[in-house]
Structures are given as C-alpha cells and as structure tokens.
Coordinates of C-alpha atoms and ligand atoms in Angstrom, one line a residue:
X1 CA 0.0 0.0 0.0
X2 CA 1.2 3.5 -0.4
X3 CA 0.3 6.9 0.6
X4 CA -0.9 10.0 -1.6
X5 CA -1.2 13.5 0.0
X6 CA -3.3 15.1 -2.1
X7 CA -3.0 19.3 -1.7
X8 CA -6.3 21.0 -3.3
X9 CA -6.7 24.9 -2.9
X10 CA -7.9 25.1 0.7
X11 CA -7.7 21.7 1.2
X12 CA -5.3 19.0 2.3
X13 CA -6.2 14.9 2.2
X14 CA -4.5 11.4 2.5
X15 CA -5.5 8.7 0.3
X16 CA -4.4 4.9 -0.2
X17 CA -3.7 2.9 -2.8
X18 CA -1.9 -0.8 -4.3
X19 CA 0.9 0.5 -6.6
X20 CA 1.0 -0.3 -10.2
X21 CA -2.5 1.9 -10.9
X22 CA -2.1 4.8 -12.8
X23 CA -2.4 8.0 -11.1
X24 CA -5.1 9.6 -13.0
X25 CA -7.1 5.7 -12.2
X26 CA -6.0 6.4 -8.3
X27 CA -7.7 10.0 -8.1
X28 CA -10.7 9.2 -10.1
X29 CA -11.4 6.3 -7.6
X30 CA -11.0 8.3 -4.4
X31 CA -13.3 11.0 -6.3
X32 CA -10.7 13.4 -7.9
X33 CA -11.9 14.8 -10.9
X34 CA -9.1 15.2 -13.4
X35 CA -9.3 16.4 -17.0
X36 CA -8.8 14.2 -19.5
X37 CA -9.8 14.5 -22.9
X38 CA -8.2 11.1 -24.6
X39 CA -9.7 9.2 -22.0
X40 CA -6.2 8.5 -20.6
X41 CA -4.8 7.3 -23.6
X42 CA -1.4 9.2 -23.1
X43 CA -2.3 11.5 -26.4
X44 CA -3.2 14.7 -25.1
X45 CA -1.2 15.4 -22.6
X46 CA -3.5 17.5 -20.8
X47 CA -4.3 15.5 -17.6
X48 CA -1.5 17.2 -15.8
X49 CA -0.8 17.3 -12.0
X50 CA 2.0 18.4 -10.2
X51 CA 4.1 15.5 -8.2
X52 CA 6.2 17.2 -5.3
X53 CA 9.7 16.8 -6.0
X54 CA 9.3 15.8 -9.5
X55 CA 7.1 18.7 -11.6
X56 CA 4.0 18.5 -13.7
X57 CA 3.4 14.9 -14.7
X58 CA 1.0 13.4 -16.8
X59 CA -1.5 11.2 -14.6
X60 CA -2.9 8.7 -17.2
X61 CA 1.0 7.9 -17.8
X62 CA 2.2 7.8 -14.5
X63 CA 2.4 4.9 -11.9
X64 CA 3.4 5.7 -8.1
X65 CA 5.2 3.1 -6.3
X66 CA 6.0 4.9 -3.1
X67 CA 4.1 7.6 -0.9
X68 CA 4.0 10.9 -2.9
X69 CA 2.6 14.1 -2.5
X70 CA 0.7 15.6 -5.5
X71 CA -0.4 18.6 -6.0
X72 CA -4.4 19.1 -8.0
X73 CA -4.9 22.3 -10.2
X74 CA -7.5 24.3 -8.5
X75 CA -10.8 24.8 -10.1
X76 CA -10.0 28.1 -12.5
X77 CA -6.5 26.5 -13.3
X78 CA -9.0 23.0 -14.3
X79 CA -11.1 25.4 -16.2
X80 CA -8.4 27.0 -17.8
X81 CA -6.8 23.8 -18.9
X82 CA -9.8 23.1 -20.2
X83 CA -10.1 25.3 -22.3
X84 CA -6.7 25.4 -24.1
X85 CA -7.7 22.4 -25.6
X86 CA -10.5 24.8 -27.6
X87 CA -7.5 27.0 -28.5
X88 CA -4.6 24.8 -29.5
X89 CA -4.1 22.3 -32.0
X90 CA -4.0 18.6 -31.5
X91 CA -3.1 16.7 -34.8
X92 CA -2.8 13.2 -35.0
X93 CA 0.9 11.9 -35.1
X94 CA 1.9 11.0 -38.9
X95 CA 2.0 6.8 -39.2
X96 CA 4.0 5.4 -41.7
X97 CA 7.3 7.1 -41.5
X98 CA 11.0 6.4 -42.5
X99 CA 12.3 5.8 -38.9
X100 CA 15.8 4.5 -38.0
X101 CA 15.3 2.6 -35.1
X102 CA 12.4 0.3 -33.7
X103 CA 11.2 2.2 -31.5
X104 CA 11.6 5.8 -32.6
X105 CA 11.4 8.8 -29.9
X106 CA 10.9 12.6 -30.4
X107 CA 11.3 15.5 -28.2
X108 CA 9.7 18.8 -28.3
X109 CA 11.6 21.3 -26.1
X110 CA 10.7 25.3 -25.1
X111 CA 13.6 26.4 -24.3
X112 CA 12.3 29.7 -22.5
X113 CA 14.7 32.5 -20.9
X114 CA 13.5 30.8 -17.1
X115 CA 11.9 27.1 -17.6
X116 CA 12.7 24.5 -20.2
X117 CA 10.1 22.2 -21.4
X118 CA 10.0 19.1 -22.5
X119 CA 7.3 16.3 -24.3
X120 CA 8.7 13.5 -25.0
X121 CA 6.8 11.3 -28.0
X122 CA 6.6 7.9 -29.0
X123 CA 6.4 8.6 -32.8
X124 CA 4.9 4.9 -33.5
X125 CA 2.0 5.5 -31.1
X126 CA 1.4 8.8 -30.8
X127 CA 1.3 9.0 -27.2
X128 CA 3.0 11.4 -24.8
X129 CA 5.2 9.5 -22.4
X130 CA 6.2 12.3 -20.5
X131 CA 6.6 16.3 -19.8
X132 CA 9.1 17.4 -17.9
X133 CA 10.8 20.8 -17.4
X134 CA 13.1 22.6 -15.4
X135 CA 14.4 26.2 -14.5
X136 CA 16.9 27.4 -17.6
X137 CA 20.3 26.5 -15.8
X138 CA 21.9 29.2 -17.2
X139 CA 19.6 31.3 -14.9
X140 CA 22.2 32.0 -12.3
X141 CA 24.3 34.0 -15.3
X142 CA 21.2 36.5 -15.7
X143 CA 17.5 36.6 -15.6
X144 CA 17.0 38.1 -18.9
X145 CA 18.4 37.8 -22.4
X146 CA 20.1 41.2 -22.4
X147 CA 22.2 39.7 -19.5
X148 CA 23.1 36.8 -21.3
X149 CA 24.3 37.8 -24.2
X150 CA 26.7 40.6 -22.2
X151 CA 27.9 37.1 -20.4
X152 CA 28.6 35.6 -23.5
X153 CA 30.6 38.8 -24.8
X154 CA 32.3 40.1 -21.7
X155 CA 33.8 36.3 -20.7
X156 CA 36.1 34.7 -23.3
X157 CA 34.3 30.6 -23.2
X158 CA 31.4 32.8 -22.0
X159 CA 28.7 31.7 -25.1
X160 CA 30.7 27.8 -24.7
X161 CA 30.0 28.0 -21.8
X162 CA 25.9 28.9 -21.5
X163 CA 25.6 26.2 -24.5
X164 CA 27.1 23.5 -22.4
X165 CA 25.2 24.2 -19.1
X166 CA 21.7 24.2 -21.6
X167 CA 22.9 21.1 -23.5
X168 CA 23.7 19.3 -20.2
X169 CA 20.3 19.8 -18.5
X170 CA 18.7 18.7 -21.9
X171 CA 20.7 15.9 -22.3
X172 CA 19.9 15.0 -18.1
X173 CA 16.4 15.2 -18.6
X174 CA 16.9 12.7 -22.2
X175 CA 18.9 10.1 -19.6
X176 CA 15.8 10.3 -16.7
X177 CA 13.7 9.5 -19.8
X178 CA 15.6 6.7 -21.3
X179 CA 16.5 5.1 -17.7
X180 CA 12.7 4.8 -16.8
X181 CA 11.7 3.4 -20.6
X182 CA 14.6 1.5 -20.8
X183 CA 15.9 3.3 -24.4
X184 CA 18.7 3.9 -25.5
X185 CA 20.4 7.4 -27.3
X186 CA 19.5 5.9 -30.5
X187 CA 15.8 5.9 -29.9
X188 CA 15.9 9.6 -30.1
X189 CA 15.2 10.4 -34.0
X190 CA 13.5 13.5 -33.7
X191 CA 14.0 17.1 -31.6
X192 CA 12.4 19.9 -32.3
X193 CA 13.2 23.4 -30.3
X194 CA 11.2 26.4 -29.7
X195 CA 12.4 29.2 -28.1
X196 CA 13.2 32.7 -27.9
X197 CA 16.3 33.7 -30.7
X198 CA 19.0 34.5 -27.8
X199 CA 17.9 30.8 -26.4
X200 CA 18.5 29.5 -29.6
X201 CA 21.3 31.1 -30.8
X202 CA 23.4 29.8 -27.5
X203 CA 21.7 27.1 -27.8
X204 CA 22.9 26.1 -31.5
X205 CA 26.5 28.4 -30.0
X206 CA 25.9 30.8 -32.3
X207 CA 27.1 34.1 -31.5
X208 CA 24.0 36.4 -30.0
X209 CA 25.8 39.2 -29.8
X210 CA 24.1 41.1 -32.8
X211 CA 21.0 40.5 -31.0
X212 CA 21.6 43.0 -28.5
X213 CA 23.0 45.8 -30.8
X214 CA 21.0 48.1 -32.8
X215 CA 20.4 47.3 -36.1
X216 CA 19.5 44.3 -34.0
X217 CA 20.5 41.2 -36.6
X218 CA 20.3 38.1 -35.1
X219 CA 23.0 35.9 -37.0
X220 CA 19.7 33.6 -38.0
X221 CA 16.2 33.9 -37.9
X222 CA 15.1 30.7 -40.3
X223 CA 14.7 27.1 -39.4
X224 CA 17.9 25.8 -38.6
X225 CA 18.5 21.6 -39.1
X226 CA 21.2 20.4 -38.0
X227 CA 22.2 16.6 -37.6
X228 CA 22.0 14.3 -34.4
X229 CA 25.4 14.4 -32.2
X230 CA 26.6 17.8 -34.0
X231 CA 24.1 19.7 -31.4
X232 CA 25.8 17.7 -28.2
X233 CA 22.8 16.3 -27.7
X234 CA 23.0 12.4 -26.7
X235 CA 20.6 11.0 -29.0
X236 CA 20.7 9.1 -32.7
X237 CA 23.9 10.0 -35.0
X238 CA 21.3 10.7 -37.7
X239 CA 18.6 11.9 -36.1
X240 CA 17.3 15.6 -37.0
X241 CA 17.1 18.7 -34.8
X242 CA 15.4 21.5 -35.5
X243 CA 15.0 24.3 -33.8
X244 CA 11.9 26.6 -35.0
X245 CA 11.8 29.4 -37.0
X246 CA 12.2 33.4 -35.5
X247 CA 10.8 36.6 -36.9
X248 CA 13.3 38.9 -35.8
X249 CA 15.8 39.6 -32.9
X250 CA 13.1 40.0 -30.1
X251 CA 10.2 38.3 -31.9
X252 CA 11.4 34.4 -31.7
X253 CA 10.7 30.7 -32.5
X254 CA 8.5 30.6 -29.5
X255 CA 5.7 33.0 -31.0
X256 CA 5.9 31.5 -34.2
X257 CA 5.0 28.5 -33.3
X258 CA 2.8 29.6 -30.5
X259 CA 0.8 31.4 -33.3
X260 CA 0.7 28.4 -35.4
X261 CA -0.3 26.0 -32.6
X262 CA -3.4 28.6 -32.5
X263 CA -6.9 27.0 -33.8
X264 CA -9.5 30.4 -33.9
X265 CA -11.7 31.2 -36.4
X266 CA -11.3 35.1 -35.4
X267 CA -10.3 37.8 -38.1
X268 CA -8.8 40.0 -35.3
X269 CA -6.5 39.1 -32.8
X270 CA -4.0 39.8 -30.5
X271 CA -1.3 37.0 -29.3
X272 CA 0.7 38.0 -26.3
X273 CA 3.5 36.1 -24.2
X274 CA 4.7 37.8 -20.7
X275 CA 8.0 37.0 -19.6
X276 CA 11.2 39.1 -19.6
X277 CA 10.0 40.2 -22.8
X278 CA 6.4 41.1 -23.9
X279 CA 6.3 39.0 -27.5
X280 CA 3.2 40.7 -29.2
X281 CA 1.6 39.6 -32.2
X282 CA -1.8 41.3 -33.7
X283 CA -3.0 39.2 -36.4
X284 CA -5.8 41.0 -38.6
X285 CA -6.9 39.0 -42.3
X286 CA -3.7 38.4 -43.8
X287 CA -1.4 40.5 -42.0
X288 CA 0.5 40.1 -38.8
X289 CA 2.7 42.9 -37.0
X290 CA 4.8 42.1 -34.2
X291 CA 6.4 43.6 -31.8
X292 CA 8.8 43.3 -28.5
X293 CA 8.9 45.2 -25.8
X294 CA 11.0 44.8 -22.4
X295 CA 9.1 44.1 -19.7
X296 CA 12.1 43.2 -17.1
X297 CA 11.4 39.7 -15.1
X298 CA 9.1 42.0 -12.8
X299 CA 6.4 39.4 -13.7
X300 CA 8.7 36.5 -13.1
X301 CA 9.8 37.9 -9.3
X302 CA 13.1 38.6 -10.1
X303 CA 13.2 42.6 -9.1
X304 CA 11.1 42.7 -6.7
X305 CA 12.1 42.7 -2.9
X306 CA 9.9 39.5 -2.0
X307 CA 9.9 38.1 -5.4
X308 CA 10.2 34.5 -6.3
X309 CA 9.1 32.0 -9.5
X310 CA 5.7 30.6 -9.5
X311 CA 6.9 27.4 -7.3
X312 CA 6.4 26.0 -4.1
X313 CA 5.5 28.7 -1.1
X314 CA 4.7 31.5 -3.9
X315 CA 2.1 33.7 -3.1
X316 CA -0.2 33.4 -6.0
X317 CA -3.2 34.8 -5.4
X318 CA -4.5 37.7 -3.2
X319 CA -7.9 38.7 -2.7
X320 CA -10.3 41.8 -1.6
X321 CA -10.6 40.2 1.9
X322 CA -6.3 40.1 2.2
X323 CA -6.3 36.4 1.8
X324 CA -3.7 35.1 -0.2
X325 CA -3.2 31.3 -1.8
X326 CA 0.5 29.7 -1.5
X327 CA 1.6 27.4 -4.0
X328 CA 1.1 24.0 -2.7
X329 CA -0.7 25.2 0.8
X330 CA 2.4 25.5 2.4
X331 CA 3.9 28.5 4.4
X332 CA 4.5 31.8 2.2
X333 CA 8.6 32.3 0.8
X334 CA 7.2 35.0 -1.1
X335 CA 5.6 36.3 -4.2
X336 CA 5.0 35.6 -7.7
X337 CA 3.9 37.2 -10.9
X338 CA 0.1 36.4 -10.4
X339 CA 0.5 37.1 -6.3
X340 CA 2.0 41.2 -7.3
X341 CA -0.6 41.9 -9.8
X342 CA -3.9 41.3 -7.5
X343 CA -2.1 42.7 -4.7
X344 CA -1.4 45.6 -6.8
X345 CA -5.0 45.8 -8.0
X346 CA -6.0 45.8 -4.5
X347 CA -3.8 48.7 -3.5
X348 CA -5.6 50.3 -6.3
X349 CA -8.8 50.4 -4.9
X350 CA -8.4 50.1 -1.5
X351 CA -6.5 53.3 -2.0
X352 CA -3.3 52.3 -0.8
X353 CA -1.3 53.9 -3.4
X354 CA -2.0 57.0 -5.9
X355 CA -2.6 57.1 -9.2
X356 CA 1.0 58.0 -10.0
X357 CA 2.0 55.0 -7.7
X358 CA 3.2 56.4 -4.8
X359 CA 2.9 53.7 -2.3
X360 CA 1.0 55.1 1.2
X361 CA 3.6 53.0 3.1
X362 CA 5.3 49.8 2.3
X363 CA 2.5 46.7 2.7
X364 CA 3.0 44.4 5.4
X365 CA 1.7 40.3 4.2
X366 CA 3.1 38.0 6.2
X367 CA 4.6 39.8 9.6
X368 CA 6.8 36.5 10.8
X369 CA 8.6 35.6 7.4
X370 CA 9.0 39.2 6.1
X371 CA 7.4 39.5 3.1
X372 CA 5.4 42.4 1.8
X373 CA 5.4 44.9 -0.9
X374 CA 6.9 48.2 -1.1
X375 CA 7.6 51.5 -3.3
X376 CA 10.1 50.1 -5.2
X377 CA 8.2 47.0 -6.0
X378 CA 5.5 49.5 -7.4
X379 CA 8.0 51.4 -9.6
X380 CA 9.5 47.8 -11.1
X381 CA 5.7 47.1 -11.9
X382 CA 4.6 50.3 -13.6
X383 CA 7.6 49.6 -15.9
X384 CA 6.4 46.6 -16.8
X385 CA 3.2 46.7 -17.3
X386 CA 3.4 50.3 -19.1
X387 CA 6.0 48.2 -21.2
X388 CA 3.7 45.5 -22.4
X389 CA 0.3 47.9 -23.3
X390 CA 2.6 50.4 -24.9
X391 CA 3.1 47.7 -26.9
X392 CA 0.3 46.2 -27.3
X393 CA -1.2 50.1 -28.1
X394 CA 0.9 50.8 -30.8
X395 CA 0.6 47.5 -32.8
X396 CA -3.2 48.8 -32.9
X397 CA -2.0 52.6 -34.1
X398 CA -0.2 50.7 -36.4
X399 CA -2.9 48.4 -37.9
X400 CA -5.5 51.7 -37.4
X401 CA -8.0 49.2 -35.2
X402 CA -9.7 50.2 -32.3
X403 CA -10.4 47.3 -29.6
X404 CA -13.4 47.6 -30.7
X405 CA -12.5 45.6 -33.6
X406 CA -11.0 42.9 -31.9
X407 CA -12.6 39.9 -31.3
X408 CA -10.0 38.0 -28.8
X409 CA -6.7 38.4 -27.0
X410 CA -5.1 35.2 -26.3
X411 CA -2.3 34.9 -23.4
X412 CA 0.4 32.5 -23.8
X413 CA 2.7 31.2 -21.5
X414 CA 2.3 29.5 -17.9
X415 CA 2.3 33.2 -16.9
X416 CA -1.1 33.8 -18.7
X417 CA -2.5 30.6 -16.7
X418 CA -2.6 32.4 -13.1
X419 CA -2.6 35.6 -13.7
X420 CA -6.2 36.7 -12.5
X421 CA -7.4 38.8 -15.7
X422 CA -9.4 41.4 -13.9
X423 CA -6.4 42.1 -11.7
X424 CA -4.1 42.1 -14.4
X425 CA -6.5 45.1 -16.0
X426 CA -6.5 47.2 -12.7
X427 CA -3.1 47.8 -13.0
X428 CA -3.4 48.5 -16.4
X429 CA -1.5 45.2 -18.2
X430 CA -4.1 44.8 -20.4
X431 CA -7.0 46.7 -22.1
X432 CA -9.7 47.1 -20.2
X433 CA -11.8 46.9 -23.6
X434 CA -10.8 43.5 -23.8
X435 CA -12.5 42.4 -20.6
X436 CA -14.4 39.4 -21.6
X437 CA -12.2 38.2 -24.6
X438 CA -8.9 37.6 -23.1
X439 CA -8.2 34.0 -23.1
X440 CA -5.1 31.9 -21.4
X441 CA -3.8 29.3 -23.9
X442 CA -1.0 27.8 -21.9
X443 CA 2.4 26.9 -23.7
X444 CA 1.4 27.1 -26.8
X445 CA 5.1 27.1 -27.7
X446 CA 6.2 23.8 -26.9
X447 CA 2.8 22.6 -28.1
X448 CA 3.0 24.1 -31.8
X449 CA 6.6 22.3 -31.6
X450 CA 5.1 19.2 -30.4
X451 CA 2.8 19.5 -34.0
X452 CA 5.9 20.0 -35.8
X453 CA 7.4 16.8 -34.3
X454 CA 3.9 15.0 -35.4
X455 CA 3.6 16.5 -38.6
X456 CA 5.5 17.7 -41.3
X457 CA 2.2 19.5 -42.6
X458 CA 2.4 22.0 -39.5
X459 CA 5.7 23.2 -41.0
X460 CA 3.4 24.9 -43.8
X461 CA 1.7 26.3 -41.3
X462 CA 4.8 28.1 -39.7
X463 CA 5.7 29.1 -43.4
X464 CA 2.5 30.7 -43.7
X465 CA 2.8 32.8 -40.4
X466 CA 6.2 33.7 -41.7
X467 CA 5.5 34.9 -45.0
X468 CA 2.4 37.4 -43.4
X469 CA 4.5 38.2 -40.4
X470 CA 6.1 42.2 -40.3
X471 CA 8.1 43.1 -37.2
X472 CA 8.0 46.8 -35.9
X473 CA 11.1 47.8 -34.1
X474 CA 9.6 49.6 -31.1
X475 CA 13.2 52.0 -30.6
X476 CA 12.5 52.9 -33.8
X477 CA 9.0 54.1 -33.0
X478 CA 8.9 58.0 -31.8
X479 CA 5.3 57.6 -29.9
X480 CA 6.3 54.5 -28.3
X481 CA 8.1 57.0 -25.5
X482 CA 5.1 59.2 -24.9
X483 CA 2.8 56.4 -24.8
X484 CA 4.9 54.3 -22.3
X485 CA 4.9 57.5 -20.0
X486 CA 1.1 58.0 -20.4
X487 CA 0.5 54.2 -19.5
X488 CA 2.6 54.5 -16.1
X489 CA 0.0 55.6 -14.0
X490 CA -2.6 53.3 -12.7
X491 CA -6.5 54.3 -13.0
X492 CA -8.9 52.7 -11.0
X493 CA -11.3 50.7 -13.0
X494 CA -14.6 49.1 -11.9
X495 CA -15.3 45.5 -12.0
Ligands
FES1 S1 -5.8 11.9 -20.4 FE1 -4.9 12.4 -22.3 S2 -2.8 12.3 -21.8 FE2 -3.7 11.7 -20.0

C-alpha cells in the first residue's frame, strides 16, 4: 500500500492505494476529478498534476510506487486547462514514416529564458510519455536575455559555456527518460526546439551578440536543421534537430510556433507572451505585426524585494478580503507574478497607493517571514506593465484598429494561466476593452513544436505565419516614448 497527499486549494487529504495503478485511475477512484480528454490514452497530454519533487506529470501515464505528495490544479487553473484544448491544436501523429530505429522517440523542447520544457513522443503510437521541465540552468548567469548575451561577450568561453550548461540539462532530462523506458540514445530520432532567438542562438553556440545591438541582426532567424550528435545532444547520430523558425531579434521561434499551434476562427486578434519580454503579435486578415517590448522579469519575481518564480510557497493569489493562496498550501517564501498583480490591483482600490504610484507606506503580508510589498516594487511594476500595453497600443495605431474591432486576445505562457485577468486590468497590463475576450492558452510554444514533431504538414503552417508576419522595431517608434509615459499611471477601474 502507499500513501498519496493530495493538496487541493484550501484543502489538504490522504489517500491509499496498491501501486502499479495509474495515477489519473487512483484520483478518479477516491473521487478526484481530473481532465482528460483522450480518456487516458497518453495522447493529449492534458491531464496534468504536479508530483512534489518531480514537476508536472501526466497522470494517465504515471504509476506511483511509493508515498507521494501531489499537487491538484484548483478549479480556475482546471477550467483553464480546459479550455486550451478549444484553442490549440491537437493533430494526429503522422504513421507510416521512415524511422531508424524500432522504437523511434521525439522531443519537443521550449527552451524559455526561465523554464525548459519538455514532451517526449513515442512517434509509433502517438502518445505522450512524458513532460518534464526545469528552470533554464543558465539562470544564475542572468534573468534576462540582455544579460546573457553581455555574459557571453564580456567572458572569453562565456557563449561555450551557456551552450554546455543548456545542452547538459537537456541531455539529463533525455537520460531520466531513457533510464525509466529503458531506451537507449538511439531511440531519439527527432527534436524539435522552440524558443526565444537569444535561447536559440546559444543554444545552437551561435554568437547572439548582434541580437543586442541596434540594427538588431540576429546571426539567423530561419529554421535551422542540424544533424544528431553535431548539437551535443546524446541521442541518434542521424537523427534531426530542429530548432523553430524566429521573426526577428526579439520576436522568436517561441511565437511562431505559438501562433501556429493557435486553432480560432477570429479575423482580429492579439497574441501575447509575458516574460522578460512582452512577444506581441496582432494578427488581422492576412497580415500580422509584431512587436517586442522589455518588460524586465518583474512578472517572473526577479526585481522585486519578496519576489520569487511561480513554485512552491509563492504567493499566488491575493484577494479583496487580504487572503492570499500559496503554491502548494504550504507556508509563504514570497511572491509571484500572479501574487503582485492582484495585490497591486487591491492597492488600487483600496487606495493604498495613488494614481502615480506612490505607495502610502510599504505593505505588510506576512509579519513572521518578512514579506510584503513596497515602493520600489511598485515602480518595477509600472515599468512593466506600461512596457507590455505600450506595446500592445501601438501595434493597434499601427494596424488603425480600435479594440473595438477585436474579437480575442489570447495569453500564452504559464504566466497567462494564473494571472487573474481582472487584476491584471487594474493595473493597467491589459486593455480594459478587452475584458471578456482575453483568453489563457497555456504553452502554446512547446505545443506548436510538439505538431511540428507530429507533422511535417504543420511546417506549412509556420511558413504561412512567416510569410504574413512584419516586425515593428519599437526603438525605432517616436510615440512609443510618450505612450509608455502615459501608460505608467494606474487608473482605478470598476469591475
Ligand atoms: S488523459 Fe490524455 S494524456 Fe492523460
């Protein structure tokens, strides 16, 4: 028999089980509902739950056989998950193809600026096996791309050496995987990578210099292929990597195939992915502009006094009655992304700070462990968030469209799947026009290169996207200055 803590929002229960049963079996039995569109067939990936110590798993796939401690999306997250599968595309995996080995593996990896993410793909059947990610080692060098690139130019093995320490974890996280299904590297015929074009660049050791200086020429933005062991990656000699195609310097592989992995019948959309950078996409008929703005990892933690990454102990959540939700139930460390934006929205109507953002006095949360908010937490935030709908602002100058004419915006990234929506329009992140059609479609990266790894069809798609896409340089843009001072103050908006 083993034992299964099973943490819920609000709620905290033990139950028992024989091992051998798959998870998703064990919690429907002991009345857990969990969402699962295949019918736990291992397809969709989307009956995820988070296993303490080991990340979000997929439960139709996984089999405990010791006492674990797992962690249920609460009912908005469920909802949310949901419906992402409305949003993004689910082809079926392509039969029939030349495969080297007998038992032929792919990988589709997100390599983002602060998580990696991984699905790893049995090509013959189709199924997901596993998803797995982990914090971008090369983290502890800089929290944004700007810093990265500076590593890799100011240190002489400096790019070498970023490559290695993101080669490394991949090729870890390939081992875990091929220990548990008993593979070996040759099973591996097939990676593709998404990612931002810094993450890519170092990740192919490309020089990413360029990136960072104006004219701002990345040294590739198209598809790059390159062959099995020539990436350090352990897997099949012949195998094929590819890694994603970018728009521009700021614009990379990771909205491309975000936008692609996109199923909506709207004519007028916006497309918008939150982390050190804003990534912004409007899409209207046949055109799409782009744009990138720097938002600073305000929304990942990283400046802020109490900050810290959506994990374990992150307040994630805070609502009009000053309660707040921690990550897993457990004792606050501190404060995410979602936690600063609601508690910023209630400083906003409570009064607690100005429309200019002066702060009343700093805001005590949690007296024993320290953690509260204060006036230079404020000031990181109206950067940010003036830095994201400036952007957003002048891709509609641009297109002449009011928000009127909009009919959805759709938020990618985990980011996008706490963030309360109504908090994140208090402060002024996003349109407050867009109210009701602002959706969360998870990773939509990884999941547009999980299509590519199923389907060489999807690759049209991304050509498509391409060929339509136009990239404003926002440093180039006079009224992007004025409008990123007019959007630093906070107004106080009914709800
Ligand atoms: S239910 Fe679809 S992958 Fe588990």
């Amino acid at each position: 028999m083993i034992k299964i803590k099973i943490i819920t929002p609000g709620n905290i229960g033990i139950i028992e089980s024989d091992a051998g049963h798959a998870l998703l079996d064990i919690l429907r039995k002991n009345g857990y509902e969990i969402y699962a569109p295949c019918g736990g067939k291992g397809t969709c990936g989307k009956c995820l739950v988070t296993v303490k110590g080991e990340g979000e798993i997929i439960s139709c796939q996984y089999y405990p056989d010791k006492n674990i401690e797992v962690i249920l999306p609460g009912e908005d997250e469920a909802n949310i998950l949901v419906h992402q599968t409305e949003y993004l595309e689910d082809i079926p995996c392509e039969k029939g193809a030349d495969y080297i080995s007998q038992n032929p593996y792919g990988v589709a990896i997100d390599i983002g600026t602060t998580t990696v993410v991984l699905y790893f793909l049995n090509l013959l059947t189709g199924q997901i096996e596993k998803i797995s990610s982990f914090m971008n080692p090369q983290k502890t060098y800089g929290a944004d791309v700007i810093t990265r690139i500076n590593y890799c130019q100011e240190h002489k093995n400096g790019l070498t050496e970023l490559k290695k320490l993101i080669v490394d974890a991949i090729n870890k996280e390939l081992e875990i995987f091929k220990q548990k299904q008993e593979l070996n590297p040759a099973n591996f015929e097939k990676i593709v990578i998404t990612g931002n074009t810094t993450m890519l660049h170092v990740f192919l050791g490309e020089d990413p210099l360029s990136i960072a200086l104006a004219p701002f020429k990345p040294k590739f933005i198209e598809k790059q292929v390159k062959k099995g062991h020539s990436t350090g990656l352990n897997i099949n000699t012949d195998a094929e990597v590819v890694t994603l195609p970018c728009i521009s310097a700021f614009v990379g592989a990771d909205i491309v195939a975000g936008l692609a992995a996109l199923k909506v019948p709207q004519k007028n959309y916006l497309f918008l992915d939150i982390g050190t950078n804003g990534e912004i996409a409007l899409i209207t008929g046949d055109k799409i502009i782009t744009c990138a703005t720097a938002a600073g990892p305000a929304f990942e933690g990283a400046n802020l006094s109490c900050g810290m990454g959506a994990l374990y102990g992150a307040i994630s959540g805070f609502t009009s009655q000053k309660d707040y939700q921690v990550i897993g139930n457990s004792e606050p460390g501190g404060i995410c992304g979602s936690g600063i934006i609601d508690i910023v929205a209630y400083l906003i109507m409570n009064d607690l700070i100005d429309e200019t953002g002066l702060l009343k006095e700093t805001f005590v949360i949690h007296h024993e462990n320290n953690i509260q908010v204060t006036q230079q937490d404020i000031r990181e935030i109206q950067l940010a968030k003036s830095a994201i709908y400036s952007g957003i602002k002048i891709l509609m100058n641009r297109a002449g469209l009011s928000y009127h004419s909009i009919d959805a915006l759709y938020l990618a990234g985990g980011f996008g799947n706490y963030i309360n929506i109504n908090s994140a329009i208090q402060i002024g992140l996003l349109p407050f026009e867009l109210g009701d059609k602002i959706y969360p479609v998870g990773n939509s990266a990884v999941i547009g290169a999980l299509q590519y790894l199923k389907s060489d069809e999807f690759g049209e798609k991304i050509d498509k996207i391409l060929h339509k896409s136009q990239y404003i340089e926002l440093s180039d843009v006079n009224e992007f200055t004025m409008e990123f001072a007019l959007n630093m103050d906070f107004r106080k908006s009914a709800f």
